[in-house]
Amino acid sequence: AQSVTQLDSHVSVSEGTPVLLRCNYSSSYSPSLFWYVQHPNKGLQLLLKYTSAATLVKGINGFEAEFKKSETSFHLTKPSAHMSDAAEYFCVVSDGNTGTASKLTFGTGTRLQVTL
Amino acid sequence: NAGVMQNPRHLVRRRGQEARLRCSPMKGHSHVYWYRQLPEEGLKFMVYLQKENIIDESGMPKERFSAEFPKEGPSILRIQQVVRGDSAAYFCASSPGREAFFGQGTRLTVV
């Protein structure tokens, strides 16, 4: 069984300050991990993914995440927040151990608010 | 290569009617997933299909809900005799492997 815990339901930062969105996972196999972003009334956009290559993963819009197996964490960071980053962020795990597609398990989401 | 296409984007149904949600996966993708997002919640897995086969339907309600992915044509999520609690955003994703690409979703409102 696989699960994801997003430790904060809401995060508020000032524009220009760093962003940290926390995620811990549980998986029976070597997981693939993803961060998706959802802007209001929009679909889901993939920010970045970890699939057992480099542990530090760079994504779009300046976001990155580090896979830490010892801590079972995959926190999302960005050095400097922009107003356009305000959205809902989902940490997602997939444990398709055969390398084929398997169902994705979503965290409950973290709403990022960016203030002036 | 067009993305995952879902239609309609918005669907309003009266209680007791049927809702049909369509999803065309990206070209070359043979795996399709359906997820439901209730207001203020994350996405919950419903069903995983490959062409003509249901692989995992552990998230599907036992009654009124069904899904198919025929050899030709889009995947269909069908909800019979809709109730107010079915109001949600329904997202489809397609995948060639581990990574999933999501459509824009269908927002179902039951009145």
Short mmCIF file of C-alpha atoms in Angstrom, two decimals:
data_model
loop_
_atom_site.label_atom_id
_atom_site.label_comp_id
_atom_site.label_asym_id
_atom_site.label_seq_id
_atom_site.Cartn_x
_atom_site.Cartn_y
_atom_site.Cartn_z
CA ALA A 1 0.00 0.00 0.00
CA GLN A 2 1.14 3.52 -0.69
CA SER A 3 0.23 6.79 0.96
CA VAL A 4 1.21 10.43 0.98
CA THR A 5 1.06 12.94 3.80
CA GLN A 6 1.23 16.63 3.10
CA LEU A 7 2.09 18.15 6.42
CA ASP A 8 0.60 21.60 5.86
CA SER A 9 -2.86 22.31 4.46
CA HIS A 10 -2.07 26.03 4.05
CA VAL A 11 1.22 27.88 3.62
CA SER A 12 1.52 31.64 3.36
CA VAL A 13 4.70 33.41 2.23
CA SER A 14 5.63 36.89 1.14
CA GLU A 15 6.57 37.50 -2.46
CA GLY A 16 10.30 37.07 -2.91
CA THR A 17 10.77 34.76 0.08
CA PRO A 18 11.48 31.00 -0.07
CA VAL A 19 8.76 28.38 -0.39
CA LEU A 20 8.78 25.01 1.40
CA LEU A 21 5.92 22.56 0.94
CA ARG A 22 6.40 19.35 2.90
CA CYS A 23 5.55 15.83 1.81
CA ASN A 24 6.18 12.43 3.35
CA TYR A 25 5.37 9.18 1.61
CA SER A 26 4.95 5.51 2.31
CA SER A 27 5.43 2.88 -0.36
CA SER A 28 6.04 -0.83 -0.55
CA TYR A 29 8.29 -0.56 -3.58
CA SER A 30 10.70 1.93 -5.05
CA PRO A 31 8.33 4.80 -5.62
CA SER A 32 7.95 7.38 -8.29
CA LEU A 33 7.06 10.74 -6.80
CA PHE A 34 5.48 13.78 -8.37
CA TRP A 35 4.38 17.27 -7.54
CA TYR A 36 1.37 18.68 -9.38
CA VAL A 37 0.00 22.21 -9.24
CA GLN A 38 -3.64 23.18 -9.67
CA HIS A 39 -4.66 26.78 -10.18
CA PRO A 40 -8.26 27.72 -9.31
CA ASN A 41 -10.81 26.00 -11.56
CA LYS A 42 -8.03 24.60 -13.71
CA GLY A 43 -6.61 21.17 -14.41
CA LEU A 44 -3.46 19.66 -13.00
CA GLN A 45 -0.02 20.53 -14.26
CA LEU A 46 3.04 18.40 -13.57
CA LEU A 47 5.73 20.45 -11.81
CA LEU A 48 8.37 17.76 -11.46
CA LYS A 49 8.93 14.04 -11.03
CA TYR A 50 11.33 11.64 -9.34
CA THR A 51 11.75 8.20 -10.91
CA SER A 52 14.89 6.76 -9.26
CA ALA A 53 17.44 8.88 -11.08
CA ALA A 54 19.00 11.96 -9.46
CA THR A 55 17.64 12.63 -5.98
CA LEU A 56 17.49 16.40 -6.53
CA VAL A 57 14.87 17.06 -9.15
CA LYS A 58 14.39 20.35 -10.94
CA GLY A 59 11.02 21.27 -12.33
CA ILE A 60 9.28 24.09 -14.08
CA ASN A 61 8.94 27.66 -12.82
CA GLY A 62 11.97 27.41 -10.55
CA PHE A 63 10.64 24.63 -8.32
CA GLU A 64 12.74 21.71 -7.17
CA ALA A 65 12.37 18.78 -4.81
CA GLU A 66 14.76 16.42 -3.07
CA PHE A 67 14.05 12.74 -2.61
CA LYS A 68 15.32 11.59 0.81
CA LYS A 69 14.81 7.87 1.24
CA SER A 70 16.03 7.82 4.85
CA GLU A 71 13.41 10.39 5.78
CA THR A 72 10.77 9.17 3.30
CA SER A 73 10.34 12.78 2.25
CA PHE A 74 9.96 14.66 -1.00
CA HIS A 75 9.66 18.32 -0.04
CA LEU A 76 9.03 20.97 -2.68
CA THR A 77 11.05 24.20 -2.59
CA LYS A 78 11.49 27.42 -4.50
CA PRO A 79 14.03 30.11 -3.61
CA SER A 80 11.79 33.09 -4.29
CA ALA A 81 7.99 33.06 -4.43
CA HIS A 82 6.06 34.89 -7.10
CA MET A 83 2.43 35.99 -6.94
CA SER A 84 1.64 33.61 -9.79
CA ASP A 85 2.71 30.66 -7.60
CA ALA A 86 -0.45 30.96 -5.52
CA ALA A 87 -2.26 27.67 -6.12
CA GLU A 88 -2.96 24.22 -4.69
CA TYR A 89 -0.04 21.80 -4.72
CA PHE A 90 -0.36 18.03 -4.61
CA CYS A 91 2.32 15.51 -3.73
CA VAL A 92 1.70 12.21 -5.49
CA VAL A 93 3.20 8.72 -5.23
CA SER A 94 3.14 5.83 -7.62
CA ASP A 95 4.65 2.49 -6.74
CA GLY A 96 4.43 0.70 -10.08
CA ASN A 97 7.18 -1.71 -9.24
CA THR A 98 7.04 -3.35 -12.64
CA GLY A 99 7.84 -0.07 -14.31
CA THR A 100 4.44 0.11 -15.89
CA ALA A 101 1.68 2.48 -15.05
CA SER A 102 -0.08 2.10 -11.76
CA LYS A 103 -2.52 4.21 -9.87
CA LEU A 104 -1.40 7.50 -8.41
CA THR A 105 -2.11 8.27 -4.78
CA PHE A 106 -2.61 11.96 -4.04
CA GLY A 107 -1.93 13.88 -0.89
CA THR A 108 -4.68 16.13 0.44
CA GLY A 109 -3.00 19.20 -0.99
CA THR A 110 -1.30 22.35 0.28
CA ARG A 111 -2.75 25.70 -0.58
CA LEU A 112 0.02 28.23 -1.15
CA GLN A 113 -0.81 31.86 -0.58
CA VAL A 114 1.63 34.55 -1.70
CA THR A 115 1.30 38.02 -0.23
CA LEU A 116 2.86 41.32 -1.20
CA ASN B 1 0.41 15.89 -29.95
CA ALA B 2 -2.74 17.14 -28.30
CA GLY B 3 -3.07 16.69 -24.57
CA VAL B 4 -5.66 14.64 -22.75
CA MET B 5 -9.06 15.85 -23.91
CA GLN B 6 -12.07 15.73 -21.66
CA ASN B 7 -15.58 16.73 -22.57
CA PRO B 8 -17.76 18.29 -21.67
CA ARG B 9 -15.91 20.75 -19.44
CA HIS B 10 -19.07 21.52 -17.51
CA LEU B 11 -22.11 19.28 -17.13
CA VAL B 12 -25.33 19.99 -15.28
CA ARG B 13 -27.70 17.15 -14.55
CA ARG B 14 -30.90 16.89 -12.55
CA ARG B 15 -31.13 14.27 -9.83
CA GLY B 16 -31.95 10.90 -11.33
CA GLN B 17 -30.48 11.62 -14.75
CA GLU B 18 -27.43 9.95 -16.27
CA ALA B 19 -24.07 11.64 -16.71
CA ARG B 20 -21.56 10.57 -19.34
CA LEU B 21 -18.04 11.92 -19.15
CA ARG B 22 -15.62 11.37 -22.02
CA CYS B 23 -11.84 11.22 -22.07
CA SER B 24 -9.57 10.95 -25.10
CA PRO B 25 -6.04 10.00 -24.02
CA MET B 26 -2.90 11.36 -25.58
CA LYS B 27 -1.82 9.66 -28.76
CA GLY B 28 0.01 6.45 -28.05
CA HIS B 29 -1.16 6.19 -24.44
CA SER B 30 -2.97 2.98 -23.60
CA HIS B 31 -3.52 3.58 -19.88
CA VAL B 32 -6.36 5.74 -18.61
CA TYR B 33 -7.21 6.75 -15.06
CA TRP B 34 -10.25 8.48 -13.63
CA TYR B 35 -10.10 10.57 -10.47
CA ARG B 36 -12.75 12.49 -8.56
CA GLN B 37 -12.13 15.73 -6.70
CA LEU B 38 -14.75 16.80 -4.22
CA PRO B 39 -14.81 20.47 -3.19
CA GLU B 40 -11.83 21.43 -1.01
CA GLU B 41 -10.36 17.93 -1.22
CA GLY B 42 -7.59 16.14 -3.07
CA LEU B 43 -8.07 13.75 -5.93
CA LYS B 44 -9.37 10.28 -5.17
CA PHE B 45 -8.57 7.39 -7.47
CA MET B 46 -11.60 5.77 -9.05
CA VAL B 47 -10.54 3.39 -11.80
CA TYR B 48 -7.61 2.39 -14.01
CA LEU B 49 -8.23 1.01 -17.48
CA GLN B 50 -6.28 -0.23 -20.42
CA LYS B 51 -7.83 -0.79 -23.81
CA GLU B 52 -10.93 -2.96 -23.32
CA ASN B 53 -9.88 -3.95 -19.79
CA ILE B 54 -10.51 -2.66 -16.29
CA ILE B 55 -7.27 -3.12 -14.37
CA ASP B 56 -8.18 -1.63 -11.00
CA GLU B 57 -11.60 -0.36 -9.98
CA SER B 58 -11.00 -0.31 -6.25
CA GLY B 59 -12.01 3.34 -6.00
CA MET B 60 -15.28 3.08 -7.86
CA PRO B 61 -18.53 3.24 -5.90
CA LYS B 62 -20.23 -0.14 -6.08
CA GLU B 63 -23.45 1.17 -7.55
CA ARG B 64 -24.38 3.59 -10.34
CA PHE B 65 -20.81 4.13 -11.57
CA SER B 66 -19.18 2.35 -14.50
CA ALA B 67 -16.25 2.96 -16.80
CA GLU B 68 -15.08 1.63 -20.11
CA PHE B 69 -12.21 2.14 -22.52
CA PRO B 70 -13.19 0.53 -25.80
CA LYS B 71 -10.85 -0.51 -28.55
CA GLU B 72 -11.95 2.49 -30.58
CA GLY B 73 -13.00 5.81 -29.18
CA PRO B 74 -12.68 7.61 -25.88
CA SER B 75 -12.92 6.29 -22.36
CA ILE B 76 -16.34 6.86 -20.82
CA LEU B 77 -17.21 7.32 -17.16
CA ARG B 78 -20.91 6.78 -16.68
CA ILE B 79 -22.92 7.76 -13.63
CA GLN B 80 -26.50 6.59 -13.51
CA GLN B 81 -29.25 8.19 -11.44
CA VAL B 82 -27.05 11.02 -10.27
CA VAL B 83 -27.43 12.45 -6.78
CA ARG B 84 -26.27 15.77 -5.32
CA GLY B 85 -23.27 14.06 -3.74
CA ASP B 86 -21.95 13.21 -7.20
CA SER B 87 -21.25 16.90 -7.81
CA ALA B 88 -17.49 17.12 -8.23
CA ALA B 89 -14.70 17.61 -10.70
CA TYR B 90 -13.81 14.42 -12.54
CA PHE B 91 -10.32 14.22 -13.96
CA CYS B 92 -8.98 11.80 -16.50
CA ALA B 93 -5.30 11.04 -16.93
CA SER B 94 -3.46 9.01 -19.52
CA SER B 95 -0.05 7.44 -19.26
CA PRO B 96 2.52 5.65 -21.35
CA GLY B 97 4.22 4.43 -18.16
CA ARG B 98 4.58 5.88 -14.68
CA GLU B 99 4.01 9.52 -15.50
CA ALA B 100 0.40 10.64 -15.89
CA PHE B 101 -0.90 13.54 -17.94
CA PHE B 102 -4.16 15.05 -16.79
CA GLY B 103 -7.02 16.56 -18.70
CA GLN B 104 -8.74 19.79 -17.71
CA GLY B 105 -11.51 17.91 -15.96
CA THR B 106 -15.28 17.81 -16.20
CA ARG B 107 -17.16 19.70 -13.53
CA LEU B 108 -20.41 17.92 -12.82
CA THR B 109 -23.15 19.78 -11.02
CA VAL B 110 -26.26 17.92 -9.93
CA VAL B 111 -29.26 20.12 -9.28
#
